[in-house]
CSV table of C-alpha atoms in Angstrom, one decimal:
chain,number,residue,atom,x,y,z
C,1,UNK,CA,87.4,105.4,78.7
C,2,UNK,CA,88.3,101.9,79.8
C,3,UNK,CA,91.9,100.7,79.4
C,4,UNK,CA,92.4,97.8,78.0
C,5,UNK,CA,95.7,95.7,77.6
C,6,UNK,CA,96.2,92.4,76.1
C,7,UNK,CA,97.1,88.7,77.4
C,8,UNK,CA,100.9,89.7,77.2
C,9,UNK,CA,100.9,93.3,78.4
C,10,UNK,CA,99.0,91.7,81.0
C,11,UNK,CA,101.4,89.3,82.2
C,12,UNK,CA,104.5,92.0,81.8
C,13,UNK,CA,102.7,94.3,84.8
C,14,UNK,CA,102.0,91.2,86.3
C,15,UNK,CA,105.3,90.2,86.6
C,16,UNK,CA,107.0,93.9,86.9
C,17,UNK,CA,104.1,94.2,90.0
C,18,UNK,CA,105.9,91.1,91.7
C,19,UNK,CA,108.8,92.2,91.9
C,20,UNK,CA,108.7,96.1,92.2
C,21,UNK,CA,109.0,95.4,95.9
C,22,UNK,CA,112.6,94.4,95.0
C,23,UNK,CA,113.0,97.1,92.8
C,24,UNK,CA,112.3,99.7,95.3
C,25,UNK,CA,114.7,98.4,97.7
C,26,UNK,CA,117.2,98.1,95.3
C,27,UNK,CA,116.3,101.6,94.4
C,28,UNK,CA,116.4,102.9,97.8
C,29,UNK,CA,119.4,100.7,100.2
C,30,UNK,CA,121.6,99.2,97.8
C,31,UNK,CA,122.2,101.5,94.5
C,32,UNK,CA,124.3,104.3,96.0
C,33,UNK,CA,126.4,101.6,97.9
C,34,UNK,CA,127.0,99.7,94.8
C,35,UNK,CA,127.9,102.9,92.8
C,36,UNK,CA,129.8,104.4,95.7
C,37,UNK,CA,131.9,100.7,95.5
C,38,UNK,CA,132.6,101.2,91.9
C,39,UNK,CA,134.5,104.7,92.4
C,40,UNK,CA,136.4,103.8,95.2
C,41,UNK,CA,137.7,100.2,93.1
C,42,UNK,CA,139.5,102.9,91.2
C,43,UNK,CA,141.0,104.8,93.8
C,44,UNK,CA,143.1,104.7,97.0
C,45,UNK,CA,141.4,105.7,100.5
C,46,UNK,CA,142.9,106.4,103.5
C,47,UNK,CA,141.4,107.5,106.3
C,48,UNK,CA,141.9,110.8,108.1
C,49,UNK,CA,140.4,113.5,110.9
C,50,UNK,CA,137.8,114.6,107.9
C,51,UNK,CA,137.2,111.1,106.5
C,52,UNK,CA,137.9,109.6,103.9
C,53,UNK,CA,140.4,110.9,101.6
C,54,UNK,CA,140.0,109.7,98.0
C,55,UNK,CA,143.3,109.2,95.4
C,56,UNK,CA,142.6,107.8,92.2
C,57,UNK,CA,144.7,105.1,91.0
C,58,UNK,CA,143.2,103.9,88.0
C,59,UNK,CA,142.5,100.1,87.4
C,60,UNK,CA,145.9,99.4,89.9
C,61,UNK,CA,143.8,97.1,92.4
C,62,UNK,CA,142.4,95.4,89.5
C,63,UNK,CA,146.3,94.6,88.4
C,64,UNK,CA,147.1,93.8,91.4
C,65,UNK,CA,144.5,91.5,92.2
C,66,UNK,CA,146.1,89.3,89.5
C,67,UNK,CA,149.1,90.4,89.4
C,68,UNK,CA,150.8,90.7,92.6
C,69,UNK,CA,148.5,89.3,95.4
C,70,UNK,CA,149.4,85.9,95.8
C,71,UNK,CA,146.1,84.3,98.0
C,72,UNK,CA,143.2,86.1,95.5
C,73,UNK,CA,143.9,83.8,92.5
C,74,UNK,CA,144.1,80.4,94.6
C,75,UNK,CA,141.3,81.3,96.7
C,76,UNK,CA,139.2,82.1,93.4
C,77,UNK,CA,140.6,78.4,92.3
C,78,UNK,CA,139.4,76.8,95.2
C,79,UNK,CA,135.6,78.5,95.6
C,80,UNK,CA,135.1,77.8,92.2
C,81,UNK,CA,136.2,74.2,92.3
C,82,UNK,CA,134.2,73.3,95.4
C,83,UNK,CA,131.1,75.1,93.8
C,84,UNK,CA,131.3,72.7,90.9
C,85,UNK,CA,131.6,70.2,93.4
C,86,UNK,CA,128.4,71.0,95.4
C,87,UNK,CA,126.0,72.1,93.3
C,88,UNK,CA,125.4,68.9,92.0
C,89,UNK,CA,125.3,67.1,95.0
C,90,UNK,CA,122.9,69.5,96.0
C,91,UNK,CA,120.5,69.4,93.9
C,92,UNK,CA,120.8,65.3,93.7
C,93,UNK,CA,120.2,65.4,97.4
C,94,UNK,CA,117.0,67.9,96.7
C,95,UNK,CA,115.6,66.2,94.5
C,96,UNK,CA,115.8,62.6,95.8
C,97,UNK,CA,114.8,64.2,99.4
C,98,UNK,CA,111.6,65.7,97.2
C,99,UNK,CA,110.5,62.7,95.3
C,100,UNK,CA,110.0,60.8,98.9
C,101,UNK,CA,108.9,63.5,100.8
C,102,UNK,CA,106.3,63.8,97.5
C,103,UNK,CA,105.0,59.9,98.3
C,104,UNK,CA,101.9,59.7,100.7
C,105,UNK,CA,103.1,58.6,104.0
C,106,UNK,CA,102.3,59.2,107.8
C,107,UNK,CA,103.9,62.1,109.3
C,108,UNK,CA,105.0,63.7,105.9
C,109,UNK,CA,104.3,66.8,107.4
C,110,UNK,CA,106.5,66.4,109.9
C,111,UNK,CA,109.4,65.3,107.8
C,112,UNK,CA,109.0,68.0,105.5
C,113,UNK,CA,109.5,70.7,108.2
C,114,UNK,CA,112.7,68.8,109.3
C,115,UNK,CA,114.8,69.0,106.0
C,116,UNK,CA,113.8,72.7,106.1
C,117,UNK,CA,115.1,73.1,110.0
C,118,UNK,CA,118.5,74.1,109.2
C,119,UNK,CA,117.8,76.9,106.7
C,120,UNK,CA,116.4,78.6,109.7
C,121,UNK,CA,118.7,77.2,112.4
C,122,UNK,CA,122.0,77.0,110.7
C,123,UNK,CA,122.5,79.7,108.9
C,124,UNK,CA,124.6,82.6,109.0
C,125,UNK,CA,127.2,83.2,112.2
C,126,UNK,CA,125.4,80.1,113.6
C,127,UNK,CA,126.5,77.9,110.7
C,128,UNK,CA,129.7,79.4,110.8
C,129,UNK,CA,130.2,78.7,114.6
C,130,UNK,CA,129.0,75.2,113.9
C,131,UNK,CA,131.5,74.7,111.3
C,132,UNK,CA,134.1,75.6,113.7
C,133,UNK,CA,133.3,73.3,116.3
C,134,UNK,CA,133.7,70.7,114.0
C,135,UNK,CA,130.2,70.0,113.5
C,136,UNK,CA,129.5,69.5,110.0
C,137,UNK,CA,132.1,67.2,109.9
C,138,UNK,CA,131.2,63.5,110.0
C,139,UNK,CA,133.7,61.6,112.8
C,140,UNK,CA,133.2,58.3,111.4
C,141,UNK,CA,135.6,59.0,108.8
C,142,UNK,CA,138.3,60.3,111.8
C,143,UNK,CA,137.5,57.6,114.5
C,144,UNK,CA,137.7,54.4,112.3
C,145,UNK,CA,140.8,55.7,109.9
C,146,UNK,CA,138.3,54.5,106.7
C,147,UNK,CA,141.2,56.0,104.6
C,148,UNK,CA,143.4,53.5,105.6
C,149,UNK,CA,141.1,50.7,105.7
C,150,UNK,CA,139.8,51.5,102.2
C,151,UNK,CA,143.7,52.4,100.5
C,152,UNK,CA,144.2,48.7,99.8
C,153,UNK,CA,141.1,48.6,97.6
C,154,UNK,CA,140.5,52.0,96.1
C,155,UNK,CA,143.7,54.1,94.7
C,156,UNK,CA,144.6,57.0,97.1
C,157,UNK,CA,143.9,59.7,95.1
C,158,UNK,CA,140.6,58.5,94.3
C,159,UNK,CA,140.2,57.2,97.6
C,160,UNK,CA,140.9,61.3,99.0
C,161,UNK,CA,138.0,62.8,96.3
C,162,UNK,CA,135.7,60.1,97.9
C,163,UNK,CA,136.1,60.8,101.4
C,164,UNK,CA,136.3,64.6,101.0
C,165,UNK,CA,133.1,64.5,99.4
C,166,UNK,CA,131.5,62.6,101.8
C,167,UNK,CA,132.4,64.1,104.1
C,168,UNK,CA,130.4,67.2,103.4
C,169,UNK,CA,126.9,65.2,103.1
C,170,UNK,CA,126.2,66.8,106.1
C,171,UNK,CA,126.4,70.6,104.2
C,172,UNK,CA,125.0,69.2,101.5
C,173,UNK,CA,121.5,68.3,103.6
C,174,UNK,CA,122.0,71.5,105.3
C,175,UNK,CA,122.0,73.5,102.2
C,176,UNK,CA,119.0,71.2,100.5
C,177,UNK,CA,116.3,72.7,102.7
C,178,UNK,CA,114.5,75.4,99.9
C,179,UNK,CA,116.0,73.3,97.2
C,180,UNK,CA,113.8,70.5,98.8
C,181,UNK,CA,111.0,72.5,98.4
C,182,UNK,CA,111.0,73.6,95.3
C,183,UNK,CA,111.4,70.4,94.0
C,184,UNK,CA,108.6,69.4,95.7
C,185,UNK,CA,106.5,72.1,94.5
C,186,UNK,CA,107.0,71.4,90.9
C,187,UNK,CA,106.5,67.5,91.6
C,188,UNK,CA,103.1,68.4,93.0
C,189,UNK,CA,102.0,70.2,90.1
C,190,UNK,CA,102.4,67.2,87.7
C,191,UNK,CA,99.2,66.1,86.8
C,192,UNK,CA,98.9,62.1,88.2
C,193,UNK,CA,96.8,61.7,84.7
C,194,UNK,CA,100.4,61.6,83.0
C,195,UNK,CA,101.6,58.6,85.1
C,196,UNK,CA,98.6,56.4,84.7
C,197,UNK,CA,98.8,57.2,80.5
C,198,UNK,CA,102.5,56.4,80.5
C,199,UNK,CA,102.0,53.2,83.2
C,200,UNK,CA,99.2,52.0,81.0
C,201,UNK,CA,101.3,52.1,77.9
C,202,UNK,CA,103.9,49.7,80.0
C,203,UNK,CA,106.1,52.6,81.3
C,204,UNK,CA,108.2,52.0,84.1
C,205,UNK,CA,109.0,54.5,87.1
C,206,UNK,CA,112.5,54.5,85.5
C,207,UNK,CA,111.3,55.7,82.3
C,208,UNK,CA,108.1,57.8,83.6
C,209,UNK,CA,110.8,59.8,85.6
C,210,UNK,CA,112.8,60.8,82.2
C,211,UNK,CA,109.8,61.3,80.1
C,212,UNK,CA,107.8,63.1,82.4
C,213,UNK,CA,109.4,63.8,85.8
C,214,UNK,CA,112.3,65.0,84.5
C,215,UNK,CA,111.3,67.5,81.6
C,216,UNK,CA,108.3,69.0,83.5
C,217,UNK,CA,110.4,70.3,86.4
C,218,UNK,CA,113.3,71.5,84.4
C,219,UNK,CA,112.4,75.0,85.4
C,220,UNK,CA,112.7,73.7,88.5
C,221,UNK,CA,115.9,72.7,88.1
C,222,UNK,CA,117.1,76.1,86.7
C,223,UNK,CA,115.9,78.1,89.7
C,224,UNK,CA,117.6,75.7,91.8
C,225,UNK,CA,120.8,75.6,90.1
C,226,UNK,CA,120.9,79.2,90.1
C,227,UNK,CA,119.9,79.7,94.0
C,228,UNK,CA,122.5,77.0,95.1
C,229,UNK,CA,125.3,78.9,93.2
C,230,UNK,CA,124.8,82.1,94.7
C,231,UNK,CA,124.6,80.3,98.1
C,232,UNK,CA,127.8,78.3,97.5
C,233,UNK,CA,129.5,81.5,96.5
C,234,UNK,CA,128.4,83.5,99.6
C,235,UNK,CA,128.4,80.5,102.3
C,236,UNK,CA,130.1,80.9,105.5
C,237,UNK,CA,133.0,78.8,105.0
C,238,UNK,CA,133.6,80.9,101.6
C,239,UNK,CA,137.3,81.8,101.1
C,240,UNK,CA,137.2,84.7,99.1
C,241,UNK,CA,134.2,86.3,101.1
C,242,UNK,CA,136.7,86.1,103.7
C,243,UNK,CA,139.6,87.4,102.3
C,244,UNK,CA,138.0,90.7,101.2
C,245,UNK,CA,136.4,91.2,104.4
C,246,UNK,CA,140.1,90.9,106.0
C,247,UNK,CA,140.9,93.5,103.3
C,248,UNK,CA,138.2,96.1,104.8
C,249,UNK,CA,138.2,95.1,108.6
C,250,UNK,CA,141.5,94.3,109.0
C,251,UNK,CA,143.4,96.3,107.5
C,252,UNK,CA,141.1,99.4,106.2
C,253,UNK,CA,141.8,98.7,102.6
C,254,UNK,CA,138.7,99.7,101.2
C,255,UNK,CA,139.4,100.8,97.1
C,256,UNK,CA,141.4,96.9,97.0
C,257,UNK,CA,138.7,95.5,98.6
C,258,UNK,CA,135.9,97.2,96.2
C,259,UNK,CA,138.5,95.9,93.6
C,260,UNK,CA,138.4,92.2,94.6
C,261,UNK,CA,134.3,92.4,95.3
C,262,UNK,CA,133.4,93.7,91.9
C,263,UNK,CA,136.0,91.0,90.4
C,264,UNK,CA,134.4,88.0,92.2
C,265,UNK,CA,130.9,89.8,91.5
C,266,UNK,CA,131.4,89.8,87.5
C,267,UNK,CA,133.2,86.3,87.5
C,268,UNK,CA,129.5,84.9,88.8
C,269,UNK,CA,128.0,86.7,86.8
C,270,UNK,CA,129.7,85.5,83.9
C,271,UNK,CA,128.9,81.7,85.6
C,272,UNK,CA,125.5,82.5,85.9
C,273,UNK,CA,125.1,83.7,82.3
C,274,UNK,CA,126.7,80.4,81.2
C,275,UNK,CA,124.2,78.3,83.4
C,276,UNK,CA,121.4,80.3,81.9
C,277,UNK,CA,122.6,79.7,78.1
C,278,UNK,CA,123.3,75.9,79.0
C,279,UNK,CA,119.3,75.7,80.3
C,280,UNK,CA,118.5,78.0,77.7
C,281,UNK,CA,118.7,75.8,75.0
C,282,UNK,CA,117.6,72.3,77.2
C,283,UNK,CA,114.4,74.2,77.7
C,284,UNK,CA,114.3,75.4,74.1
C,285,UNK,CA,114.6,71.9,72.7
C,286,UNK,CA,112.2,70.4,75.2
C,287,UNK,CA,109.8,72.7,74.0
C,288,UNK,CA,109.7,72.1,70.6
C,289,UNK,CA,109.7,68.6,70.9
């Protein structure tokens, strides 16, 4: 007896059978961390000749984390703040960097595998050594003193916002590298048929990038949002990421720590959701359109 399934049961194992890979790892190396980081959020380790020795405390770390530490709440300011900040400028980057690299050209190739370079090279402790050296740091802005130069025409406060965020261009190209591409991906499955309807009906590229461009990669847009955030939130130069791991190197202070990871973790999450309800609806009203 054959089994048969439908069009939409088949796309549900189709899509469980891509990512069961993920599932099983999940499964297998990262549940009974995660649970194990739960419990001791709610109780007080300190070490001894046996181990561990566990003393629960309740939701006291979570208290404290608001309450008394005085670094966790700014720091959370700060992440969150410069993640509003670069996402966008990400993803503007990505998808200008896409639409040319998209264009028929000599050596497209070439140039393609260049905006991916740092993703491989620059990444990780590398990135962070490279930070510290100073190297995603743009001197012009040091050796020509532009802040001064510029204060007579632009207001100083202003004039600070500016400079700060060009100064990171160069973390914004080095973060653009799969943004790049997946921006590109979704360009090259526009069909050129749409372009030559909307250029014969006097469209320009202006208007053909709204109508078409635009709406057909949302999804695009979604996956890259999403991807970007989680990267801002666990770069190298992150401050929080930093401060917990001081928590648990530094100064063994492992149930605080748990406390301060699972806080950061469910304050993306709730960013995430948001992101997804915001696209949610875009996509939603595209569709009915």
């Amino acid at each position: 007896m054959k089994f048969k399934m439908n069009m939409r049961k088949r796309h549900i194992m189709e899509g469980y059978s891509f990512i069961m890979l993920w599932i099983v790892g999940f499964m297998a190396f990262m549940a009974i961390p995660l649970g194990r980081s739960i419990y001791y959020s709610f109780q007080n380790l300190s070490p001894s000749k046996a181990g561990l020795v566990a003393e629960y405390v309740g939701t006291q770390h979570y208290r404290a984390a608001f309450t008394v530490d005085v670094q966790f709440l700014p720091l959370l300011q700060s992440t969150f703040t410069n993640m509003l900040t670069h996402v966008p400028l990400v993803l503007i980057f990505a998808m200008t960097s896409a639409l040319l690299l998209n264009r028929h050209f000599r050596g497209r190739m070439l140039f393609r595998g260049i905006f991916f370079l740092p993703v491989i090279i620059a990444s990780g402790t590398t990135l962070k050594k490279l930070m510290e050296q100073g190297a995603t740091n743009l001197p012009i802005f040091l050796d020509y003193d532009l802040y001064n130069m510029l204060r007579l025409f632009i207001p100083g406060d202003l004039l600070i916002n500016l400079l700060t965020y060009a100064d990171a261009l160069t973390m914004v190209m080095w973060d653009a590298g799969v943004q790049t591409l997946i921006f590109l991906a979704g360009l090259q499955t526009i069909s050129p048929a749409l372009y030559e309807a909307a250029k014969c009906d006097g469209a320009t590229k202006w208007e053909s990038f709204w109508k078409i461009t635009f709406p057909m990669i949302m999804p695009m847009i979604l996956v890259n949002t999403l991807f970007t955030m989680v990267s801002s939130f666990t770069r190298a130069d992150n401050g929080v990421m930093d401060y917990i791991n001081q928590r648990v190197f530094a100064e063994n202070n492992y149930g605080y720590a748990s406390a301060l990871g699972w806080i950061y973790f469910v304050l993306i999450f709730i960013m995430i959701g948001i992101v997804f309800l915001l696209f949610r609806r875009s996509l939603s009203s595209m569709e009915g359109r």
